[in-house]
PDB file of C-alpha atoms in Angstrom:
ATOM      1  CA  UNK M 699      96.404 110.123 150.264  1.00 36.00           C
ATOM      2  CA  UNK M 700      93.252 108.283 150.003  1.00 29.00           C
ATOM      3  CA  UNK M 701      92.335 109.259 153.190  1.00 33.00           C
ATOM      4  CA  UNK M 702      92.922 112.914 152.429  1.00 31.00           C
ATOM      5  CA  UNK M 703      90.960 113.201 148.916  1.00 36.00           C
ATOM      6  CA  UNK M 704      87.954 111.406 151.168  1.00 36.00           C
ATOM      7  CA  UNK M 705      88.563 114.325 153.714  1.00 35.00           C
ATOM      8  CA  UNK M 706      87.976 116.813 150.880  1.00 41.00           C
ATOM      9  CA  UNK M 707      85.134 115.028 149.425  1.00 41.00           C
ATOM     10  CA  UNK M 708      83.087 115.351 152.810  1.00 36.00           C
ATOM     11  CA  UNK M 709      83.249 118.811 153.210  1.00 34.00           C
ATOM     12  CA  UNK M 710      82.765 119.039 150.002  1.00 35.00           C
ATOM     13  CA  UNK M 711      79.488 117.270 149.981  1.00 37.00           C
ATOM     14  CA  UNK M 712      78.751 118.732 153.372  1.00 36.00           C
ATOM     15  CA  UNK M 713      78.754 122.505 151.558  1.00 43.00           C
ATOM     16  CA  UNK M 714      76.905 121.307 149.043  1.00 53.00           C
ATOM     17  CA  UNK M 715      74.044 120.443 151.575  1.00 57.00           C
ATOM     18  CA  UNK M 716      73.567 123.616 153.248  1.00 65.00           C
ATOM     19  CA  UNK M 717      73.320 125.111 149.854  1.00 84.00           C
ATOM     20  CA  UNK M 718      71.055 122.166 148.878  1.00 90.00           C
ATOM     21  CA  UNK M 719      73.222 122.039 145.735  1.00 91.00           C
ATOM     22  CA  UNK M 720      74.639 119.131 144.347  1.00 90.00           C
ATOM     23  CA  UNK M 721      76.725 119.354 141.381  1.00 90.00           C
ATOM     24  CA  UNK M 722      78.814 117.415 139.004  1.00 88.00           C
ATOM     25  CA  UNK M 723      81.626 117.682 136.810  1.00 86.00           C
ATOM     26  CA  UNK M 724      82.173 115.035 133.832  1.00 86.00           C
ATOM     27  CA  UNK M 725      86.214 115.103 133.044  1.00 81.00           C
ATOM     28  CA  UNK M 726      85.243 113.427 129.194  1.00 86.00           C
ATOM     29  CA  UNK M 727      82.229 115.966 128.084  1.00 88.00           C
ATOM     30  CA  UNK M 728      83.766 118.633 130.277  1.00 88.00           C
ATOM     31  CA  UNK M 729      79.905 119.760 131.251  1.00 90.00           C
ATOM     32  CA  UNK M 730      79.739 121.389 135.391  1.00 90.00           C
ATOM     33  CA  UNK M 731      76.670 120.190 136.509  1.00 92.00           C
ATOM     34  CA  UNK M 732      74.957 122.128 139.304  1.00 93.00           C
ATOM     35  CA  UNK M 733      71.139 121.466 140.672  1.00 91.00           C
ATOM     36  CA  UNK M 734      69.363 121.057 143.930  1.00 91.00           C
ATOM     37  CA  UNK M 735      69.651 118.037 145.800  1.00 89.00           C
ATOM     38  CA  UNK M 736      66.181 118.288 147.115  1.00 88.00           C
ATOM     39  CA  UNK M 737      63.992 118.800 143.786  1.00 83.00           C
ATOM     40  CA  UNK M 738      61.117 120.152 145.407  1.00 83.00           C
ATOM     41  CA  UNK M 739      63.046 123.412 146.836  1.00 87.00           C
ATOM     42  CA  UNK M 740      65.383 125.545 144.780  1.00 90.00           C
ATOM     43  CA  UNK M 741      69.278 125.325 145.784  1.00 91.00           C
ATOM     44  CA  UNK M 742      72.182 128.206 145.775  1.00 93.00           C
ATOM     45  CA  UNK M 743      75.496 128.557 144.924  1.00 93.00           C
ATOM     46  CA  UNK M 744      76.239 130.167 148.117  1.00 93.00           C
ATOM     47  CA  UNK M 745      79.454 133.133 148.121  1.00 95.00           C
ATOM     48  CA  UNK M 746      83.178 132.799 147.101  1.00 95.00           C
ATOM     49  CA  UNK M 747      85.858 134.487 146.675  1.00 95.00           C
ATOM     50  CA  UNK M 748      88.660 135.154 144.306  1.00 93.00           C
ATOM     51  CA  UNK M 749      92.478 133.850 144.553  1.00 92.00           C
ATOM     52  CA  UNK M 750      95.401 134.747 142.199  1.00 90.00           C
ATOM     53  CA  UNK M 751      98.604 132.187 142.013  1.00 86.00           C
ATOM     54  CA  UNK M 752     101.694 132.416 139.887  1.00 85.00           C
ATOM     55  CA  UNK M 753     101.097 129.494 138.258  1.00 80.00           C
ATOM     56  CA  UNK M 754      97.182 129.061 137.676  1.00 79.00           C
ATOM     57  CA  UNK M 755      96.205 132.933 137.952  1.00 86.00           C
ATOM     58  CA  UNK M 756      92.836 134.028 139.071  1.00 89.00           C
ATOM     59  CA  UNK M 757      90.228 131.343 140.857  1.00 90.00           C
ATOM     60  CA  UNK M 758      87.617 131.274 142.427  1.00 92.00           C
ATOM     61  CA  UNK M 759      87.577 129.205 145.657  1.00 92.00           C
ATOM     62  CA  UNK M 760      84.162 127.642 144.481  1.00 91.00           C
ATOM     63  CA  UNK M 761      84.947 123.467 144.636  1.00 87.00           C
ATOM     64  CA  UNK M 762      84.095 123.178 140.828  1.00 87.00           C
ATOM     65  CA  UNK M 763      86.344 125.633 139.877  1.00 81.00           C
ATOM     66  CA  UNK M 764      88.852 123.545 137.808  1.00 70.00           C
ATOM     67  CA  UNK M 765      92.119 125.385 137.451  1.00 58.00           C
ATOM     68  CA  UNK M 766      94.208 123.460 134.808  1.00 60.00           C
ATOM     69  CA  UNK M 767      93.361 123.893 131.255  1.00 61.00           C
ATOM     70  CA  UNK M 768      92.914 120.214 131.091  1.00 60.00           C
ATOM     71  CA  UNK M 769      90.236 119.968 133.194  1.00 69.00           C
ATOM     72  CA  UNK M 770      88.239 123.081 132.202  1.00 80.00           C
ATOM     73  CA  UNK M 771      84.398 122.905 132.148  1.00 88.00           C
ATOM     74  CA  UNK M 772      83.154 123.950 128.639  1.00 90.00           C
ATOM     75  CA  UNK M 773      79.559 124.156 129.470  1.00 91.00           C
ATOM     76  CA  UNK M 774      77.483 124.617 132.215  1.00 93.00           C
ATOM     77  CA  UNK M 775      73.811 123.040 132.893  1.00 94.00           C
ATOM     78  CA  UNK M 776      72.375 124.931 135.946  1.00 95.00           C
ATOM     79  CA  UNK M 777      68.976 123.490 137.432  1.00 93.00           C
ATOM     80  CA  UNK M 778      66.593 124.543 139.875  1.00 93.00           C
ATOM     81  CA  UNK M 779      68.895 127.746 141.484  1.00 95.00           C
ATOM     82  CA  UNK M 780      67.437 130.481 143.051  1.00 96.00           C
ATOM     83  CA  UNK M 781      70.813 132.124 143.646  1.00 97.00           C
ATOM     84  CA  UNK M 782      74.211 132.240 141.563  1.00 97.00           C
ATOM     85  CA  UNK M 783      76.675 134.000 144.466  1.00 96.00           C
ATOM     86  CA  UNK M 784      79.392 135.623 143.743  1.00 97.00           C
ATOM     87  CA  UNK M 785      82.013 134.872 141.722  1.00 97.00           C
ATOM     88  CA  UNK M 786      80.282 131.062 141.566  1.00 96.00           C
ATOM     89  CA  UNK M 787      80.930 131.221 137.850  1.00 95.00           C
ATOM     90  CA  UNK M 788      83.981 132.722 138.094  1.00 95.00           C
ATOM     91  CA  UNK M 789      87.053 132.076 136.166  1.00 92.00           C
ATOM     92  CA  UNK M 790      86.194 129.036 133.878  1.00 92.00           C
ATOM     93  CA  UNK M 791      87.715 129.684 130.982  1.00 90.00           C
ATOM     94  CA  UNK M 792      86.818 127.511 128.510  1.00 90.00           C
ATOM     95  CA  UNK M 793      83.216 127.692 128.896  1.00 93.00           C
ATOM     96  CA  UNK M 794      81.141 129.301 125.570  1.00 93.00           C
ATOM     97  CA  UNK M 795      78.013 129.957 127.066  1.00 94.00           C
ATOM     98  CA  UNK M 796      75.666 129.544 130.136  1.00 95.00           C
ATOM     99  CA  UNK M 797      71.678 129.430 129.922  1.00 96.00           C
ATOM    100  CA  UNK M 798      70.227 130.878 133.466  1.00 97.00           C
ATOM    101  CA  UNK M 799      66.931 129.421 134.159  1.00 95.00           C
ATOM    102  CA  UNK M 800      63.873 131.286 134.959  1.00 95.00           C
ATOM    103  CA  UNK M 801      64.259 129.720 138.519  1.00 95.00           C
ATOM    104  CA  UNK M 802      67.456 132.164 139.090  1.00 97.00           C
ATOM    105  CA  UNK M 803      66.654 134.951 141.291  1.00 97.00           C
ATOM    106  CA  UNK M 804      69.240 136.791 141.669  1.00 97.00           C
ATOM    107  CA  UNK M 805      72.958 136.710 140.467  1.00 97.00           C
ATOM    108  CA  UNK M 806      75.952 137.914 142.477  1.00 97.00           C
ATOM    109  CA  UNK M 807      78.546 140.125 141.790  1.00 97.00           C
ATOM    110  CA  UNK M 808      80.835 138.823 139.880  1.00 97.00           C
ATOM    111  CA  UNK M 809      79.302 135.924 138.472  1.00 97.00           C
ATOM    112  CA  UNK M 810      81.146 135.516 135.459  1.00 96.00           C
ATOM    113  CA  UNK M 811      84.327 137.253 136.200  1.00 95.00           C
ATOM    114  CA  UNK M 812      86.733 136.362 134.058  1.00 94.00           C
ATOM    115  CA  UNK M 813      85.378 133.567 132.308  1.00 94.00           C
ATOM    116  CA  UNK M 814      87.206 134.503 128.457  1.00 93.00           C
ATOM    117  CA  UNK M 815      86.043 132.131 126.399  1.00 93.00           C
ATOM    118  CA  UNK M 816      82.110 133.273 126.962  1.00 95.00           C
ATOM    119  CA  UNK M 817      80.552 134.192 123.634  1.00 95.00           C
ATOM    120  CA  UNK M 818      76.705 133.843 125.072  1.00 95.00           C
ATOM    121  CA  UNK M 819      74.756 134.876 128.435  1.00 96.00           C
ATOM    122  CA  UNK M 820      70.958 134.241 128.382  1.00 96.00           C
ATOM    123  CA  UNK M 821      69.588 135.562 131.309  1.00 97.00           C
ATOM    124  CA  UNK M 822      66.166 134.046 132.761  1.00 95.00           C
ATOM    125  CA  UNK M 823      62.822 135.538 132.860  1.00 95.00           C
ATOM    126  CA  UNK M 824      62.822 135.265 136.781  1.00 96.00           C
ATOM    127  CA  UNK M 825      66.192 137.405 137.359  1.00 97.00           C
ATOM    128  CA  UNK M 826      65.318 140.353 139.019  1.00 96.00           C
ATOM    129  CA  UNK M 827      69.134 141.512 139.858  1.00 96.00           C
ATOM    130  CA  UNK M 828      72.342 141.365 138.947  1.00 97.00           C
ATOM    131  CA  UNK M 829      75.693 142.028 140.657  1.00 96.00           C
ATOM    132  CA  UNK M 830      78.093 144.799 140.209  1.00 96.00           C
ATOM    133  CA  UNK M 831      80.754 143.088 137.668  1.00 96.00           C
ATOM    134  CA  UNK M 832      78.887 140.105 137.240  1.00 96.00           C
ATOM    135  CA  UNK M 833      80.447 140.368 133.567  1.00 95.00           C
ATOM    136  CA  UNK M 834      83.847 142.116 133.966  1.00 95.00           C
ATOM    137  CA  UNK M 835      86.721 140.889 131.966  1.00 95.00           C
ATOM    138  CA  UNK M 836      84.400 138.586 129.615  1.00 95.00           C
ATOM    139  CA  UNK M 837      85.196 139.105 125.898  1.00 95.00           C
ATOM    140  CA  UNK M 838      84.209 142.408 124.568  1.00 93.00           C
ATOM    141  CA  UNK M 839      81.859 140.798 121.697  1.00 94.00           C
ATOM    142  CA  UNK M 840      79.855 138.333 124.127  1.00 95.00           C
ATOM    143  CA  UNK M 841      75.952 139.176 123.881  1.00 96.00           C
ATOM    144  CA  UNK M 842      73.531 139.154 126.822  1.00 97.00           C
ATOM    145  CA  UNK M 843      70.552 137.502 126.190  1.00 96.00           C
ATOM    146  CA  UNK M 844      67.794 138.673 127.655  1.00 96.00           C
ATOM    147  CA  UNK M 845      63.619 138.682 127.129  1.00 94.00           C
ATOM    148  CA  UNK M 846      61.685 142.029 128.599  1.00 91.00           C
ATOM    149  CA  UNK M 847      59.195 140.505 130.259  1.00 87.00           C
ATOM    150  CA  UNK M 848      58.317 143.959 131.174  1.00 86.00           C
ATOM    151  CA  UNK M 849      58.980 147.633 129.979  1.00 84.00           C
ATOM    152  CA  UNK M 850      62.763 148.324 129.795  1.00 88.00           C
ATOM    153  CA  UNK M 851      62.827 145.397 132.023  1.00 93.00           C
ATOM    154  CA  UNK M 852      66.601 144.047 130.663  1.00 94.00           C
ATOM    155  CA  UNK M 853      68.414 147.315 130.000  1.00 93.00           C
ATOM    156  CA  UNK M 854      67.193 148.206 133.736  1.00 94.00           C
ATOM    157  CA  UNK M 855      69.007 144.657 135.464  1.00 95.00           C
ATOM    158  CA  UNK M 856      72.140 145.556 133.091  1.00 95.00           C
ATOM    159  CA  UNK M 857      73.046 149.147 133.810  1.00 93.00           C
ATOM    160  CA  UNK M 858      72.213 148.989 137.492  1.00 93.00           C
ATOM    161  CA  UNK M 859      75.426 147.776 138.275  1.00 94.00           C
ATOM    162  CA  UNK M 860      76.896 146.632 135.342  1.00 94.00           C
ATOM    163  CA  UNK M 861      76.343 149.952 132.600  1.00 92.00           C
ATOM    164  CA  UNK M 862      79.779 149.393 131.085  1.00 92.00           C
ATOM    165  CA  UNK M 863      78.485 146.460 129.398  1.00 94.00           C
ATOM    166  CA  UNK M 864      75.252 147.151 128.107  1.00 92.00           C
ATOM    167  CA  UNK M 865      76.450 147.209 124.693  1.00 93.00           C
ATOM    168  CA  UNK M 866      76.531 143.770 124.885  1.00 95.00           C
ATOM    169  CA  UNK M 867      72.594 142.991 125.641  1.00 95.00           C
ATOM    170  CA  UNK M 868      70.556 141.822 122.948  1.00 96.00           C
ATOM    171  CA  UNK M 869      67.465 141.912 123.734  1.00 95.00           C
ATOM    172  CA  UNK M 870      65.050 139.084 121.873  1.00 93.00           C
ATOM    173  CA  UNK M 871      61.722 137.316 122.858  1.00 92.00           C
ATOM    174  CA  UNK M 872      59.733 134.050 121.545  1.00 88.00           C
ATOM    175  CA  UNK M 873      57.188 133.031 119.180  1.00 83.00           C
ATOM    176  CA  UNK M 874      55.041 130.403 119.744  1.00 80.00           C
ATOM    177  CA  UNK M 875      56.649 127.662 119.184  1.00 84.00           C
ATOM    178  CA  UNK M 876      60.008 128.669 121.375  1.00 84.00           C
ATOM    179  CA  UNK M 877      61.873 129.283 119.026  1.00 88.00           C
ATOM    180  CA  UNK M 878      63.889 133.004 120.056  1.00 90.00           C
ATOM    181  CA  UNK M 879      63.367 136.333 117.956  1.00 92.00           C
ATOM    182  CA  UNK M 880      66.355 138.482 118.023  1.00 94.00           C
ATOM    183  CA  UNK M 881      65.197 142.245 118.264  1.00 93.00           C
ATOM    184  CA  UNK M 882      65.988 145.577 119.391  1.00 92.00           C
ATOM    185  CA  UNK M 883      64.422 148.841 119.489  1.00 90.00           C
ATOM    186  CA  UNK M 884      64.487 152.182 117.142  1.00 89.00           C
ATOM    187  CA  UNK M 885      64.773 156.259 118.930  1.00 88.00           C
ATOM    188  CA  UNK M 886      61.132 156.299 118.183  1.00 88.00           C
ATOM    189  CA  UNK M 887      60.169 152.674 120.637  1.00 88.00           C
ATOM    190  CA  UNK M 888      59.522 150.697 117.945  1.00 92.00           C
ATOM    191  CA  UNK M 889      60.428 146.939 117.759  1.00 92.00           C
ATOM    192  CA  UNK M 890      62.948 146.173 114.985  1.00 93.00           C
ATOM    193  CA  UNK M 891      63.752 142.674 113.697  1.00 93.00           C
ATOM    194  CA  UNK M 892      66.766 141.264 112.121  1.00 89.00           C
ATOM    195  CA  UNK M 893      65.669 141.697 108.711  1.00 91.00           C
ATOM    196  CA  UNK M 894      64.405 145.389 109.726  1.00 91.00           C
ATOM    197  CA  UNK M 895      60.940 144.831 109.898  1.00 93.00           C
ATOM    198  CA  UNK M 896      58.945 147.349 111.804  1.00 93.00           C
ATOM    199  CA  UNK M 897      56.640 146.664 114.906  1.00 93.00           C
ATOM    200  CA  UNK M 898      54.829 148.777 117.148  1.00 92.00           C
ATOM    201  CA  UNK M 899      54.784 146.497 119.949  1.00 89.00           C
ATOM    202  CA  UNK M 900      56.036 142.982 120.924  1.00 89.00           C
ATOM    203  CA  UNK M 901      52.349 142.128 120.800  1.00 88.00           C
ATOM    204  CA  UNK M 902      52.132 143.065 117.085  1.00 90.00           C
ATOM    205  CA  UNK M 903      54.896 141.323 116.118  1.00 89.00           C
ATOM    206  CA  UNK M 904      53.946 137.721 117.711  1.00 87.00           C
ATOM    207  CA  UNK M 905      50.782 138.471 115.742  1.00 87.00           C
ATOM    208  CA  UNK M 906      52.739 139.103 112.282  1.00 88.00           C
ATOM    209  CA  UNK M 907      51.358 142.292 112.437  1.00 91.00           C
ATOM    210  CA  UNK M 908      53.983 144.563 110.918  1.00 92.00           C
ATOM    211  CA  UNK M 909      53.973 148.652 111.437  1.00 91.00           C
ATOM    212  CA  UNK M 910      53.209 150.246 107.798  1.00 89.00           C
ATOM    213  CA  UNK M 911      54.253 153.738 106.572  1.00 85.00           C
ATOM    214  CA  UNK M 912      51.063 155.972 106.505  1.00 85.00           C
ATOM    215  CA  UNK M 913      50.172 157.020 103.228  1.00 82.00           C
ATOM    216  CA  UNK M 914      50.837 160.131 102.870  1.00 83.00           C
ATOM    217  CA  UNK M 915      48.286 163.085 103.094  1.00 82.00           C
ATOM    218  CA  UNK M 916      47.013 164.326  98.954  1.00 83.00           C
ATOM    219  CA  UNK M 917      48.187 167.557  97.584  1.00 83.00           C
ATOM    220  CA  UNK M 918      45.255 169.895  98.273  1.00 83.00           C
ATOM    221  CA  UNK M 919      44.024 171.601  94.783  1.00 82.00           C
ATOM    222  CA  UNK M 920      44.976 174.840  93.219  1.00 82.00           C
ATOM    223  CA  UNK M 921      42.483 177.550  94.032  1.00 82.00           C
ATOM    224  CA  UNK M 922      41.501 178.277  90.460  1.00 81.00           C
ATOM    225  CA  UNK M 923      42.195 181.645  88.468  1.00 80.00           C
ATOM    226  CA  UNK M 924      39.445 184.637  89.134  1.00 77.00           C
ATOM    227  CA  UNK M 925      37.959 184.779  85.525  1.00 75.00           C
ATOM    228  CA  UNK M 926      38.346 188.430  83.375  1.00 69.00           C
ATOM    229  CA  UNK M 927      36.141 190.943  84.388  1.00 64.00           C
ATOM    230  CA  UNK M 928      36.619 192.936  80.839  1.00 56.00           C
ATOM    231  CA  UNK M 929      37.768 195.967  79.857  1.00 55.00           C
ATOM    232  CA  UNK M 930      37.442 198.979  81.880  1.00 52.00           C
ATOM    233  CA  UNK M 931      37.783 202.261  80.597  1.00 53.00           C
ATOM    234  CA  UNK M 932      37.257 205.907  81.144  1.00 52.00           C
ATOM    235  CA  UNK M 933      34.772 207.747  78.943  1.00 54.00           C
ATOM    236  CA  UNK M 934      36.371 211.267  80.008  1.00 54.00           C
ATOM    237  CA  UNK M 935      33.205 212.720  82.463  1.00 54.00           C
ATOM    238  CA  UNK M 936      33.904 214.494  85.241  1.00 51.00           C
ATOM    239  CA  UNK M 937      33.258 211.769  87.438  1.00 50.00           C
ATOM    240  CA  UNK M 938      36.022 209.171  89.109  1.00 50.00           C
ATOM    241  CA  UNK M 939      37.232 208.137  85.763  1.00 48.00           C
ATOM    242  CA  UNK M 940      36.720 204.393  85.493  1.00 49.00           C
ATOM    243  CA  UNK M 941      33.456 204.479  84.118  1.00 44.00           C
ATOM    244  CA  UNK M 942      32.659 201.159  82.760  1.00 45.00           C
ATOM    245  CA  UNK M 943      31.691 201.720  78.844  1.00 44.00           C
ATOM    246  CA  UNK M 944      27.554 201.251  78.364  1.00 46.00           C
ATOM    247  CA  UNK M 945      26.001 203.531  80.792  1.00 46.00           C
ATOM    248  CA  UNK M 946      22.406 203.518  79.747  1.00 49.00           C
ATOM    249  CA  UNK M 947      20.052 201.116  78.293  1.00 49.00           C
ATOM    250  CA  UNK M 948      17.463 203.898  77.440  1.00 50.00           C
ATOM    251  CA  UNK M 949      15.426 203.193  80.824  1.00 48.00           C
ATOM    252  CA  UNK M 950      13.971 205.634  82.246  1.00 51.00           C
ATOM    253  CA  UNK M 951      14.862 208.253  84.972  1.00 49.00           C
ATOM    254  CA  UNK M 952      16.830 206.281  86.644  1.00 49.00           C
ATOM    255  CA  UNK M 953      19.767 207.364  85.586  1.00 47.00           C
ATOM    256  CA  UNK M 954      21.162 203.818  83.859  1.00 47.00           C
ATOM    257  CA  UNK M 955      21.191 202.506  87.257  1.00 46.00           C
ATOM    258  CA  UNK M 956      19.758 199.419  85.471  1.00 48.00           C
ATOM    259  CA  UNK M 957      23.024 199.101  83.339  1.00 48.00           C
ATOM    260  CA  UNK M 958      25.378 197.964  86.340  1.00 49.00           C
ATOM    261  CA  UNK M 959      27.295 195.248  84.037  1.00 50.00           C
ATOM    262  CA  UNK M 960      26.186 191.785  85.072  1.00 52.00           C
ATOM    263  CA  UNK M 961      28.807 189.718  87.426  1.00 50.00           C
ATOM    264  CA  UNK M 962      29.698 186.657  86.400  1.00 54.00           C
ATOM    265  CA  UNK M 963      28.949 183.757  87.164  1.00 54.00           C
ATOM    266  CA  UNK M 964      31.828 182.224  88.566  1.00 53.00           C
ATOM    267  CA  UNK M 965      32.344 182.367  92.869  1.00 55.00           C
ATOM    268  CA  UNK M 966      34.278 185.072  93.188  1.00 54.00           C
ATOM    269  CA  UNK M 967      33.357 188.096  95.798  1.00 55.00           C
ATOM    270  CA  UNK M 968      32.616 191.614  93.596  1.00 52.00           C
ATOM    271  CA  UNK M 969      33.567 194.709  95.495  1.00 52.00           C
ATOM    272  CA  UNK M 970      30.585 196.834  94.147  1.00 53.00           C
ATOM    273  CA  UNK M 971      30.729 200.209  95.550  1.00 53.00           C
ATOM    274  CA  UNK M 972      28.256 203.462  94.316  1.00 52.00           C
ATOM    275  CA  UNK M 973      29.489 206.547  94.830  1.00 49.00           C
ATOM    276  CA  UNK M 974      27.467 209.935  93.882  1.00 52.00           C
ATOM    277  CA  UNK M 975      25.320 210.443  91.122  1.00 50.00           C
ATOM    278  CA  UNK M 976      25.252 214.068  89.784  1.00 53.00           C
ATOM    279  CA  UNK M 977      21.402 215.030  89.738  1.00 51.00           C
ATOM    280  CA  UNK M 978      21.615 216.777  86.453  1.00 49.00           C
ATOM    281  CA  UNK M 979      23.520 214.058  84.734  1.00 52.00           C
ATOM    282  CA  UNK M 980      21.194 211.531  86.058  1.00 48.00           C
ATOM    283  CA  UNK M 981      18.214 213.014  84.032  1.00 49.00           C
ATOM    284  CA  UNK M 982      20.152 212.939  80.915  1.00 49.00           C
ATOM    285  CA  UNK M 983      20.613 208.761  82.304  1.00 50.00           C
ATOM    286  CA  UNK M 984      24.290 209.210  82.807  1.00 52.00           C
ATOM    287  CA  UNK M 985      26.299 207.749  85.959  1.00 50.00           C
ATOM    288  CA  UNK M 986      29.498 209.012  86.312  1.00 53.00           C
ATOM    289  CA  UNK M 987      30.805 207.125  89.469  1.00 51.00           C
ATOM    290  CA  UNK M 988      29.555 202.989  88.873  1.00 50.00           C
ATOM    291  CA  UNK M 989      33.134 201.163  89.642  1.00 51.00           C
ATOM    292  CA  UNK M 990      32.717 197.458  90.003  1.00 50.00           C
ATOM    293  CA  UNK M 991      35.546 195.848  90.860  1.00 51.00           C
ATOM    294  CA  UNK M 992      36.313 192.181  91.712  1.00 48.00           C
ATOM    295  CA  UNK M 993      39.105 190.845  94.603  1.00 50.00           C
TER     296      UNK M 993
END
């Protein structure tokens, strides 16, 4: 029995060394630690499969995947890794949250599948690819926290192979003190923090420059009503009618043309039309075809 444990330990150690990986599980603290053996080089977890047994259900074949509930890790500490492989952290049913460091570039297929107690996964800024089914069989209210280091990075990461998990995505950024600030984007692309404050960009959020709705443009001034022109009457002459009263000022020989009513000083346009003047009436100083109209 002891010999078997020693052989098994050597095999596990050999496999770990092949990936520059060391791991420890503390059964008291329930913390699973994965880290690079040679800290100057990034480690990888390797890829694994998933098995099923009637007694234990589904389990990853990774050596740190403890099936018995008394040994479930409740948290994972990930060191300088560049790759989290297929099923590497699957079926760890006691883990509640996972933080992936910036050193990780690739997350393999089904990496966290079956982690049924998981409430949050924080994606590192270095992650460029997430495999298919990475978040299968995780709680529907789990959050995938991700920082958009470039426009649309996080939604593209999830949508590429895990489109059904997009509802779990929660964008965040960090303030100058490194504190996490959660936000979303509205249909206009505005950054909206949890308290409802809007920013045109993350740069504005970081600089504390919120968006303000523009002031409404003032209503245009109504155009002034035209001033009344005065009463226009028909003097009964044989002309066109609508002759303005006061035809003659007594001038000589001009048929009363000097008496055309002066236009008011208001800024209005006048349509002045002078038709024909009967020569016989002109001598008498009568004008029967003068019209002044305003419009």
